[in-house]
């Protein structure tokens, strides 16, 4: 069974500092990986996705993530955090076009940004 | 994001009430999903519908009853809920089952 672990429940960074959110997955085949962001009281918004090809993927709002198969990781990064980035971030693994396999989400990392 | 809408946004109900959550997607997708998001727990997939047919039911109690009258609308009928059912209920849709999922804003449900 697939699983996703986000080791950090809470992270606080200063505005303008760099950010890295960790995600580790367990999956029996080539994974499809996603990062979603959820602002307070809102649904989930897709930040970026990895299907295949270049292991460094660019997303919206200046975020990027790197797929490292050897480490089973898909960490999210941003070089300079803005106060508006404060939200909860979810990593997910899934298989596309396979009716028997759906998205499995990690527990989320809540990001707080200090002025 | 207005592709997936959910109503109501907030709902407070007693354990003996019957209520329904509504989800509508304007993206032309064929698959729709209900998720439950509880405090301190990962998102839990509840139901999946593809072309109006239920394809997944993740051992959800019968007090939750989904209905999908067409590919654009999805309902979650609630009756005799428990306080532990209080959560954010998220709807999502995708072009087909397992495809990229787009989420609605959720309904915050409180069961008294």
Coordinates of N, CA, C and O in Angstrom, one line a residue, chain B residues 61-101:
Chain B
X61 N -19.1 4.7 7.0 CA -20.3 4.3 7.7 C -21.6 4.7 6.9 O -21.6 5.7 6.1
X62 N -22.6 3.9 7.0 CA -23.8 4.1 6.2 C -24.6 5.4 6.6 O -25.5 5.8 5.8
X63 N -24.2 6.1 7.6 CA -24.8 7.3 7.9 C -24.4 8.4 6.9 O -24.9 9.5 6.9
X64 N -23.4 8.1 6.1 CA -23.0 9.0 5.0 C -23.5 8.3 3.7 O -23.1 7.1 3.4
X65 N -24.3 9.0 2.9 CA -24.9 8.4 1.8 C -24.6 9.3 0.6 O -25.2 10.4 0.5
X66 N -23.8 8.9 -0.4 CA -23.5 9.8 -1.5 C -24.5 9.6 -2.6 O -25.2 8.6 -2.7
X67 N -24.6 10.6 -3.4 CA -25.5 10.6 -4.6 C -24.9 11.4 -5.7 O -24.4 12.5 -5.5
X68 N -24.9 10.8 -6.9 CA -24.3 11.5 -8.1 C -25.3 11.5 -9.2 O -25.2 10.5 -10.0
X69 N -26.2 12.4 -9.3 CA -27.2 12.4 -10.4 C -26.7 12.6 -11.8 O -27.3 12.2 -12.7
X70 N -25.6 13.3 -11.9 CA -24.9 13.5 -13.2 C -23.4 13.9 -12.9 O -23.0 14.0 -11.8
X71 N -22.7 14.0 -14.0 CA -21.2 14.1 -13.8 C -20.8 15.5 -13.2 O -19.7 15.6 -12.8
X72 N -21.8 16.4 -13.1 CA -21.4 17.7 -12.6 C -21.8 17.9 -11.1 O -21.4 18.9 -10.5
X73 N -22.6 17.0 -10.6 CA -23.2 17.2 -9.3 C -22.9 16.0 -8.4 O -23.1 14.9 -8.8
X74 N -22.5 16.3 -7.2 CA -22.3 15.2 -6.2 C -22.9 15.7 -4.9 O -22.6 16.8 -4.4
X75 N -23.6 14.8 -4.2 CA -24.2 15.1 -2.9 C -23.7 14.1 -1.9 O -23.3 13.0 -2.2
X76 N -23.7 14.6 -0.6 CA -23.4 13.7 0.5 C -24.5 13.9 1.5 O -24.6 15.0 2.1
X77 N -25.4 12.9 1.6 CA -26.5 13.0 2.5 C -26.1 12.5 3.9 O -25.4 11.4 4.0
X78 N -26.4 13.2 4.9 CA -26.0 12.9 6.2 C -27.2 12.7 7.2 O -28.2 13.4 7.1
X79 N -27.1 11.6 8.0 CA -28.2 11.4 8.9 C -27.6 10.6 10.1 O -26.8 9.8 10.0
X80 N -28.1 11.0 11.3 CA -27.7 10.4 12.6 C -26.2 10.4 12.7 O -25.6 9.4 13.0
X81 N -25.6 11.6 12.5 CA -24.1 11.6 12.6 C -23.7 11.7 14.1 O -24.5 11.9 15.0
X82 N -22.4 11.5 14.3 CA -21.8 11.5 15.6 C -20.9 12.7 15.7 O -20.4 13.2 14.7
X83 N -20.6 13.2 16.9 CA -19.7 14.3 17.1 C -18.4 14.1 16.4 O -17.8 15.1 15.9
X84 N -17.9 12.9 16.4 CA -16.6 12.6 15.7 C -16.6 12.8 14.2 O -15.6 12.7 13.5
X85 N -17.8 13.0 13.7 CA -17.9 13.2 12.2 C -17.7 14.7 11.9 O -17.7 15.0 10.7
X86 N -17.6 15.5 12.9 CA -17.2 16.9 12.7 C -15.9 17.0 11.9 O -14.9 16.4 12.4
X87 N -15.9 17.7 10.8 CA -14.7 17.8 10.0 C -14.9 18.7 8.8 O -16.0 19.3 8.7
X88 N -13.9 18.9 8.0 CA -14.0 19.6 6.8 C -14.2 18.6 5.7 O -13.4 17.6 5.5
X89 N -15.3 18.7 4.9 CA -15.6 17.7 3.9 C -15.3 18.4 2.5 O -15.9 19.4 2.2
X90 N -14.4 17.8 1.8 CA -13.9 18.4 0.6 C -14.4 17.5 -0.6 O -14.3 16.3 -0.6
X91 N -14.8 18.2 -1.6 CA -15.2 17.6 -2.9 C -14.1 17.9 -3.9 O -13.4 19.0 -3.8
X92 N -13.8 17.0 -4.8 CA -12.8 17.2 -5.8 C -13.4 16.6 -7.1 O -14.3 15.7 -7.1
X93 N -12.8 17.0 -8.2 CA -13.2 16.4 -9.5 C -11.9 16.2 -10.4 O -10.9 16.9 -10.1
X94 N -12.0 15.3 -11.3 CA -10.9 15.1 -12.2 C -11.5 14.7 -13.6 O -12.6 14.2 -13.6
X95 N -10.7 14.8 -14.6 CA -11.1 14.4 -15.9 C -11.6 13.0 -16.0 O -12.7 12.7 -16.5
X96 N -10.8 12.1 -15.4 CA -11.2 10.7 -15.3 C -10.6 10.2 -14.0 O -9.8 10.8 -13.4
X97 N -11.0 9.0 -13.6 CA -10.6 8.4 -12.3 C -9.1 8.4 -12.2 O -8.4 7.9 -13.1
X98 N -8.5 8.9 -11.2 CA -7.1 8.9 -11.0 C -6.4 10.1 -11.6 O -5.2 10.3 -11.4
X99 N -7.1 10.9 -12.4 CA -6.5 12.1 -13.0 C -6.3 13.2 -12.0 O -6.6 13.1 -10.8
X100 N -5.7 14.3 -12.5 CA -5.4 15.5 -11.6 C -6.7 15.9 -11.0 O -7.7 16.1 -11.6
X101 N -6.7 16.1 -9.7 CA -7.9 16.4 -8.9 C -7.9 17.9 -8.6 O -6.9 18.4 -8.1

